mmCIF file with all atom_site columns, C-alpha atoms in Angstrom:
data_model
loop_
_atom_site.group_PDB
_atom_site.id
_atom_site.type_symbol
_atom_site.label_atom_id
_atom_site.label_alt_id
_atom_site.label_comp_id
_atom_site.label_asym_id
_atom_site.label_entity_id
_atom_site.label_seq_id
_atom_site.pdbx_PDB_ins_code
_atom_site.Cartn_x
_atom_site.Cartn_y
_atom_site.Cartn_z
_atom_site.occupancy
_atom_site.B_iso_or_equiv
_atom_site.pdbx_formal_charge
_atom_site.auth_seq_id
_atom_site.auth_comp_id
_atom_site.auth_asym_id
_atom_site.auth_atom_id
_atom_site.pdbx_PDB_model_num
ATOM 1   C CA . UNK A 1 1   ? 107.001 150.288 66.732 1.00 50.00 ? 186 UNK A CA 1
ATOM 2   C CA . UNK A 1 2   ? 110.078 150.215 68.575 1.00 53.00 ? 187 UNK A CA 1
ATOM 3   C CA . UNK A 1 3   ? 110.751 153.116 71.528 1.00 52.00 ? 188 UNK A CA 1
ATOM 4   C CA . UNK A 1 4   ? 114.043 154.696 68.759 1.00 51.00 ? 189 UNK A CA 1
ATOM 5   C CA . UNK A 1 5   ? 111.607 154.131 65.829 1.00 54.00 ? 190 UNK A CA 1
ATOM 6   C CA . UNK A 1 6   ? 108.875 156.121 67.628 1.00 73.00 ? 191 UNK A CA 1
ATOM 7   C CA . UNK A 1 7   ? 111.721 158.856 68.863 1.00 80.00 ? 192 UNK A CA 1
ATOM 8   C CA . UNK A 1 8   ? 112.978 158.930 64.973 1.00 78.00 ? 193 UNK A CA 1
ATOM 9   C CA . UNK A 1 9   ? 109.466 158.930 63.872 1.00 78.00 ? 194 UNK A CA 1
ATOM 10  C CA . UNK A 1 10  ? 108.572 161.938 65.936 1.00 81.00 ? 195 UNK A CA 1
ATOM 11  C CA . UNK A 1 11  ? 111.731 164.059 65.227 1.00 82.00 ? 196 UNK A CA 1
ATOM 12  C CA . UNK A 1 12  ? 110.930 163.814 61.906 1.00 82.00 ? 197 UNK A CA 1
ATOM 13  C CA . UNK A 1 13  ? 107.799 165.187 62.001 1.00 81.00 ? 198 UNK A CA 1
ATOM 14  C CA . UNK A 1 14  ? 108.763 167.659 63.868 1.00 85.00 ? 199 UNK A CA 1
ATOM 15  C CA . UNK A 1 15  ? 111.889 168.821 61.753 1.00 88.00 ? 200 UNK A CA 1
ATOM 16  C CA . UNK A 1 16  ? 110.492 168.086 58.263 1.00 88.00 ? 201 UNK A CA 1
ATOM 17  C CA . UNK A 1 17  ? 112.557 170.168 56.349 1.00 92.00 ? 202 UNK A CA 1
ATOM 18  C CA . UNK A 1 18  ? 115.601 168.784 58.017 1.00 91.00 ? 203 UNK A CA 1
ATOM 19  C CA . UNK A 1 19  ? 114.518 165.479 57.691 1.00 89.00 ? 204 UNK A CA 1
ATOM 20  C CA . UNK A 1 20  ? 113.558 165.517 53.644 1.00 92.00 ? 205 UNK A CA 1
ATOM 21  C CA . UNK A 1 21  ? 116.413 167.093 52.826 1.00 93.00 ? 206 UNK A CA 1
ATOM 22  C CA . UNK A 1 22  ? 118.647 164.437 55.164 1.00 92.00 ? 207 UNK A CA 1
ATOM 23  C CA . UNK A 1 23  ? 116.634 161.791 53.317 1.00 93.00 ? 208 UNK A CA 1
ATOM 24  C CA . UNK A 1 24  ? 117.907 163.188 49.879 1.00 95.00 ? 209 UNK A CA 1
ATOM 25  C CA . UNK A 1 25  ? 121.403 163.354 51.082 1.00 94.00 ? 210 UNK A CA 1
ATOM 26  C CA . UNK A 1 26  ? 121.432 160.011 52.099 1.00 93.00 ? 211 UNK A CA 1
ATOM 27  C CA . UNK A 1 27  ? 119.913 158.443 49.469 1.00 94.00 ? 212 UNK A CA 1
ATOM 28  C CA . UNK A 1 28  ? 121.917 159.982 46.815 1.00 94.00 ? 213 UNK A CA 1
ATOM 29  C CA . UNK A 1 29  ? 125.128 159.610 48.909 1.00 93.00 ? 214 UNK A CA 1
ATOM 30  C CA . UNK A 1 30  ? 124.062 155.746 49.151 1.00 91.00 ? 215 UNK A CA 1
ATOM 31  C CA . UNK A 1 31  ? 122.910 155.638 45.006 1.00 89.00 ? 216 UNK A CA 1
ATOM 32  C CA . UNK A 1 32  ? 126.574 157.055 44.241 1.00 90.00 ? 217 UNK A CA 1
ATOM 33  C CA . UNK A 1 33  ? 128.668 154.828 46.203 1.00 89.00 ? 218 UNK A CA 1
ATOM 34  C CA . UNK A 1 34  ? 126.517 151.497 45.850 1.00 88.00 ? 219 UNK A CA 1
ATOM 35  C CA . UNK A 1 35  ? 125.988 151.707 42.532 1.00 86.00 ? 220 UNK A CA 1
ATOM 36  C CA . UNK A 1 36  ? 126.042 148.937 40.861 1.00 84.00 ? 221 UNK A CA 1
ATOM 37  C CA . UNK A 1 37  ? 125.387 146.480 43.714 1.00 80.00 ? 222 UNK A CA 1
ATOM 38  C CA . UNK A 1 38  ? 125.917 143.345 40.993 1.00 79.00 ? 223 UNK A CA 1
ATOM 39  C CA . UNK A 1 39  ? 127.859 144.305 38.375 1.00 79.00 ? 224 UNK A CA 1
ATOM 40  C CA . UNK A 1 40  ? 126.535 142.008 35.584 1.00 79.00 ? 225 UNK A CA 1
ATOM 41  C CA . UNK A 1 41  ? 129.010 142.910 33.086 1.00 77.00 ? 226 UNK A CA 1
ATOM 42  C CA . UNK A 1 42  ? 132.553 142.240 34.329 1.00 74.00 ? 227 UNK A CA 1
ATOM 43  C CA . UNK A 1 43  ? 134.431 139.398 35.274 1.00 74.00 ? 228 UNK A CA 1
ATOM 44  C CA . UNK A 1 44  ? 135.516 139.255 39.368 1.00 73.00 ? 229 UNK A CA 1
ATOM 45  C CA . UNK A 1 45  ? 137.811 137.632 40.765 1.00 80.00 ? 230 UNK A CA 1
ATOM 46  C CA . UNK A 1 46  ? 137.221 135.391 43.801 1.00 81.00 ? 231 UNK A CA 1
ATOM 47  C CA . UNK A 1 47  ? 138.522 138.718 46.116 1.00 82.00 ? 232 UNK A CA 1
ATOM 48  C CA . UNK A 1 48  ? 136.356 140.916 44.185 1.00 78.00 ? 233 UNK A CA 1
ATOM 49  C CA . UNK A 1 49  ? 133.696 138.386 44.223 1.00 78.00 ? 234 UNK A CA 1
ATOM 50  C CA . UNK A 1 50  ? 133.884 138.676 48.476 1.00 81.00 ? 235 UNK A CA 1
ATOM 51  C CA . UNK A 1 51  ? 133.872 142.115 48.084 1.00 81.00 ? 236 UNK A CA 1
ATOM 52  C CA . UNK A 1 52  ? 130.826 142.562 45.946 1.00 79.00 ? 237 UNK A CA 1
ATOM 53  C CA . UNK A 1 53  ? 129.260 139.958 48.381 1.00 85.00 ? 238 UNK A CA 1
ATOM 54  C CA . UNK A 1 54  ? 129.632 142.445 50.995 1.00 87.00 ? 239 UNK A CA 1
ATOM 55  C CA . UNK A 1 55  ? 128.556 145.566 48.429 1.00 85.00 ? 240 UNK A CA 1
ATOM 56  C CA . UNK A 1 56  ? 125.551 144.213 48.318 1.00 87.00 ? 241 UNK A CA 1
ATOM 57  C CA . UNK A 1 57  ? 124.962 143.291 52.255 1.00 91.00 ? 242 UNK A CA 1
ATOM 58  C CA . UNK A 1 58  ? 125.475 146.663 52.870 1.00 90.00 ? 243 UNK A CA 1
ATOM 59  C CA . UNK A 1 59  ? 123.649 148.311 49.924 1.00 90.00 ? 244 UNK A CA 1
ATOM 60  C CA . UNK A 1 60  ? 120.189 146.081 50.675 1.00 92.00 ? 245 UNK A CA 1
ATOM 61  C CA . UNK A 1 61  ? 120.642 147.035 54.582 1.00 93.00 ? 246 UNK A CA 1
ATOM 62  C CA . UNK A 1 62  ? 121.547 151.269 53.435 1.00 93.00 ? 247 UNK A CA 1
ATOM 63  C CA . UNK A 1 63  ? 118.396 151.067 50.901 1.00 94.00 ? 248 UNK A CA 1
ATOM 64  C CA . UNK A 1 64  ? 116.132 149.568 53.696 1.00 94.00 ? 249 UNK A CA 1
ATOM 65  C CA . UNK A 1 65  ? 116.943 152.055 56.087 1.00 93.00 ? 250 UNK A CA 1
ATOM 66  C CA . UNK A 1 66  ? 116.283 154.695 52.427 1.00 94.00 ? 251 UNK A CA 1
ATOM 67  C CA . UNK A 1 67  ? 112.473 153.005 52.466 1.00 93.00 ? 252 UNK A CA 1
ATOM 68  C CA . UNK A 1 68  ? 112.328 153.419 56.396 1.00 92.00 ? 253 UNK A CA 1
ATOM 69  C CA . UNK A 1 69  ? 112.938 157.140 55.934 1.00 92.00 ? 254 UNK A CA 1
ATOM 70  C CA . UNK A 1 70  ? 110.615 157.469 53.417 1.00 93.00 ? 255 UNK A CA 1
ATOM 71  C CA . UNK A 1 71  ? 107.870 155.862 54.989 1.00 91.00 ? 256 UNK A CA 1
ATOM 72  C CA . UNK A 1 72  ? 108.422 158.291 57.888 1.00 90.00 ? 257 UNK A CA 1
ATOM 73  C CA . UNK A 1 73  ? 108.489 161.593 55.299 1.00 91.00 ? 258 UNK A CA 1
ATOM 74  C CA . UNK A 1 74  ? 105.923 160.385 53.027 1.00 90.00 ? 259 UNK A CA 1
ATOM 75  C CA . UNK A 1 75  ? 103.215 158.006 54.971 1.00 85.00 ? 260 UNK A CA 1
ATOM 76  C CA . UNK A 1 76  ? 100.633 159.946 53.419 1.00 86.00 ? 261 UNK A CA 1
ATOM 77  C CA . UNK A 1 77  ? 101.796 159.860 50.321 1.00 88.00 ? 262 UNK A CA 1
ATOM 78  C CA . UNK A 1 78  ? 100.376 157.477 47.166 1.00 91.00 ? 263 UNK A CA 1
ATOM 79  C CA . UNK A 1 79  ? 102.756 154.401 46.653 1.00 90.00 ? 264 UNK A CA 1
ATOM 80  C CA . UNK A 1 80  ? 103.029 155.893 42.856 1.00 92.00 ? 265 UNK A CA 1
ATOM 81  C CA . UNK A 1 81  ? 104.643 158.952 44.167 1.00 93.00 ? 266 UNK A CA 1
ATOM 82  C CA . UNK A 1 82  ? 106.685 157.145 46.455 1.00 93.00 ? 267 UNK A CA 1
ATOM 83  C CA . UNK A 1 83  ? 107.682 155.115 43.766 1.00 94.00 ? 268 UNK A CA 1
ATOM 84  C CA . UNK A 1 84  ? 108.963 158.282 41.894 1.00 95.00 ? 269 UNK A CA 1
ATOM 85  C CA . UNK A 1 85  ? 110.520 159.804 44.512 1.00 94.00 ? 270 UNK A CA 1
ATOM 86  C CA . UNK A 1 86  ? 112.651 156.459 44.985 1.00 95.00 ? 271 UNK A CA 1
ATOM 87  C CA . UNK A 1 87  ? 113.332 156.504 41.288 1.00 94.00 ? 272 UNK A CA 1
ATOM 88  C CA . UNK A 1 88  ? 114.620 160.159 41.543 1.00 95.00 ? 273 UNK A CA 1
ATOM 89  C CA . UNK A 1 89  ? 116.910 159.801 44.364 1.00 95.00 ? 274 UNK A CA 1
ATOM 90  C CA . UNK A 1 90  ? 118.464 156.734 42.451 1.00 94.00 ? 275 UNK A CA 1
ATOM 91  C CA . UNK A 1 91  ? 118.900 158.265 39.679 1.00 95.00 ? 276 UNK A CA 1
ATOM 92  C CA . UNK A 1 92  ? 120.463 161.275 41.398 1.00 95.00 ? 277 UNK A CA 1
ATOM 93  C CA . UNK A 1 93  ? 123.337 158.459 42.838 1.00 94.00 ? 278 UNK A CA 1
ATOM 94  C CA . UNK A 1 94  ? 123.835 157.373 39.571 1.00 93.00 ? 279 UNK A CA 1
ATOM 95  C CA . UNK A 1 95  ? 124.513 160.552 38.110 1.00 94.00 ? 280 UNK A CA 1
ATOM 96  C CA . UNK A 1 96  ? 126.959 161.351 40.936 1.00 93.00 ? 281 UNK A CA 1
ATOM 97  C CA . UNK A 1 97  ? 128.625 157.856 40.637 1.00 93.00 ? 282 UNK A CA 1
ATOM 98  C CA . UNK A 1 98  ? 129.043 158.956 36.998 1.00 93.00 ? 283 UNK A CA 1
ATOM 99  C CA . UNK A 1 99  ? 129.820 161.919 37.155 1.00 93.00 ? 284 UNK A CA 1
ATOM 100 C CA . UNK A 1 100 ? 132.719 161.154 40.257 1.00 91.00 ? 285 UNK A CA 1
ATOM 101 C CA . UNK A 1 101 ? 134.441 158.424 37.918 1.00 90.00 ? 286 UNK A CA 1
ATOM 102 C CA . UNK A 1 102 ? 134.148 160.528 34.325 1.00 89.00 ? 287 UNK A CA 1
ATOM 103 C CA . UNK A 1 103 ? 136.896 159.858 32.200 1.00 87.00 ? 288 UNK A CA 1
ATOM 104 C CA . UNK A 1 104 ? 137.973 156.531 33.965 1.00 88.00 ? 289 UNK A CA 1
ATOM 105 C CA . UNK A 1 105 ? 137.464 153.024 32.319 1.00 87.00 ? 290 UNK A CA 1
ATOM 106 C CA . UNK A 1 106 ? 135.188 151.384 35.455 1.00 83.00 ? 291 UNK A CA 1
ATOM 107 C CA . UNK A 1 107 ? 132.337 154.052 33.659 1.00 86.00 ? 292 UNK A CA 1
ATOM 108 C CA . UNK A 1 108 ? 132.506 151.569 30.513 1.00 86.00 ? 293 UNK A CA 1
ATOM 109 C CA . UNK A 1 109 ? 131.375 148.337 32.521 1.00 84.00 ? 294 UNK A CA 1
ATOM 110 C CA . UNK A 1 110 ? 129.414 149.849 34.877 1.00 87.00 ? 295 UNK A CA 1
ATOM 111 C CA . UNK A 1 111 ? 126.864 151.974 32.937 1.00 90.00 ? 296 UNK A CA 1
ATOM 112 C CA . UNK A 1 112 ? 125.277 149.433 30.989 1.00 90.00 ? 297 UNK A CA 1
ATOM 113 C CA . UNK A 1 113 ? 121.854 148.459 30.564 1.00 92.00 ? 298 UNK A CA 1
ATOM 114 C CA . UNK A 1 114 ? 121.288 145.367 32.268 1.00 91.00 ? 299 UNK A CA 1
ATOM 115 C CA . UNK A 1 115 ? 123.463 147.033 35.419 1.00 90.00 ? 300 UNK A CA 1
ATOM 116 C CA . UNK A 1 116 ? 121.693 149.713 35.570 1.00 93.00 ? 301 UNK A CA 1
ATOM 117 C CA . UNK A 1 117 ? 117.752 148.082 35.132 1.00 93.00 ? 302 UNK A CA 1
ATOM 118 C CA . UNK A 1 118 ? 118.448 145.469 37.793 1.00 92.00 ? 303 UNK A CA 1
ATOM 119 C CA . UNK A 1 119 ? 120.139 148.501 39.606 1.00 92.00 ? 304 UNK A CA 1
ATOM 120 C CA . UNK A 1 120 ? 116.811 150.574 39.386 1.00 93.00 ? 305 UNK A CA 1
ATOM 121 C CA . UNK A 1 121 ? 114.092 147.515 39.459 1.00 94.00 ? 306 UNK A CA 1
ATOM 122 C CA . UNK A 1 122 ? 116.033 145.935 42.672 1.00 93.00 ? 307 UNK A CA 1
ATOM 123 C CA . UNK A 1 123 ? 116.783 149.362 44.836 1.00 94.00 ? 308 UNK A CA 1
ATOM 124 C CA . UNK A 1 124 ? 112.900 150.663 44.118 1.00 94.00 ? 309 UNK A CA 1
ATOM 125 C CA . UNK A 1 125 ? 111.492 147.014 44.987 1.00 95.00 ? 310 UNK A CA 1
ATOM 126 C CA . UNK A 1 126 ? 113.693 147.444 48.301 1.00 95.00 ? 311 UNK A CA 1
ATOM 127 C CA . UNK A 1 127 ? 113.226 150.542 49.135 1.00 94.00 ? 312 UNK A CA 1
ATOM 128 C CA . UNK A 1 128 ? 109.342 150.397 48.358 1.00 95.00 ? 313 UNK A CA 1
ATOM 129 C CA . UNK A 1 129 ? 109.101 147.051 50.805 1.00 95.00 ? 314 UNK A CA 1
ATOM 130 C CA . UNK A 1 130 ? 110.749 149.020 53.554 1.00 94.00 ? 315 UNK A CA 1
ATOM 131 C CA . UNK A 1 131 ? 108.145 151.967 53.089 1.00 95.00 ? 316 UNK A CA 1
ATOM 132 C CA . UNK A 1 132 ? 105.021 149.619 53.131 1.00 94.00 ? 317 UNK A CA 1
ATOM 133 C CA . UNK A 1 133 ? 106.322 148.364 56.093 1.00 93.00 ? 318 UNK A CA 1
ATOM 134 C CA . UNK A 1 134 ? 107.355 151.023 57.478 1.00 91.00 ? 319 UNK A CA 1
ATOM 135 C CA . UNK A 1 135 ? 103.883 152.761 56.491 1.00 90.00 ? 320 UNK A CA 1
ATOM 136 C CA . UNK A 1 136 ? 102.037 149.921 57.944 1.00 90.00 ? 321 UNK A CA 1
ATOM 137 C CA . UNK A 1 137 ? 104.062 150.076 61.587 1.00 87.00 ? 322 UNK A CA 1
ATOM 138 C CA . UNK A 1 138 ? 102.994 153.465 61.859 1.00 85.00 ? 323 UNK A CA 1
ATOM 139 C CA . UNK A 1 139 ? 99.280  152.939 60.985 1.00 84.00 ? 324 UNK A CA 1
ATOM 140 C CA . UNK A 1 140 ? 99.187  150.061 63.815 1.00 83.00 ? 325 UNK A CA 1
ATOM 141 C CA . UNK A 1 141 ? 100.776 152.363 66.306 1.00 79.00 ? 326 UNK A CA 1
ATOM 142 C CA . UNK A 1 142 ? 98.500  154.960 65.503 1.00 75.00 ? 327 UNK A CA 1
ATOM 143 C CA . UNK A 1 143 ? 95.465  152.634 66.359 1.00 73.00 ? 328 UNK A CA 1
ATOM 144 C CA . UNK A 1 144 ? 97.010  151.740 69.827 1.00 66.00 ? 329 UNK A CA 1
#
């Protein structure tokens, strides 16, 4: 592990409380304003087309630093729980993206079904790579 992993690693577990509930702020605040990172159901144009290309740069570098977190809170954690805690905190975004843009039309084409299963299925597969590895950094350092 990097020397500003380790340094992360061990404020964390030494603030836990502070760290969980920064890990649930950022996560939601990153599920609201990311969601959807490929909007399936509505016709760009080529400017929104760059835009969304850098949506979803961003949102796959946010939701790797989400996993990175969570391997940090929750290393001894099963990957099932893991798996619902990521599925929580996305949700949670959602319902705040939803909730921020109620009554406006962009609600109609982004809520859909297939926006919002690749949404889910693509943010947990993320998130969960970046906790393995995460998970798996910390179990080498812990042999040196």
């Amino acid at each position: 592990m990097k020397k500003e992993e380790n340094r992360l690693y061990t404020l964390i577990q030494t603030h836990r409380k502070i760290g969980i509930a920064l890990f649930w702020v950022i996560a939601i605040f990153f599920g609201c304003f990311c969601f959807p990172f490929i909007n399936l159901t509505k016709i760009l144009s080529d400017t929104q087309k760059q835009i969304g290309m850098i949506n979803l740069f961003l949102c796959l570098v946010a939701y790797a630093e989400v996993g990175l977190l969570s391997g940090y809170l929750f290393e001894k954690k099963k990957t099932g729980a893991v798996l619902l805690i990521h599925a929580a905190h996305i949700i949670g975004g959602m319902l705040c993206r939803y909730f921020l843009e109620i009554g406006e039309v962009s609600n109609t084409y982004n809520f859909t079904l297939p926006n919002i299963a690749i949404h889910m299925a693509a943010i947990s597969c993320i998130c969960l790579c970046s906790y393995l590895h995460t998970k798996k950094q910390i179990a080498e350092n812990k042999e040196e």
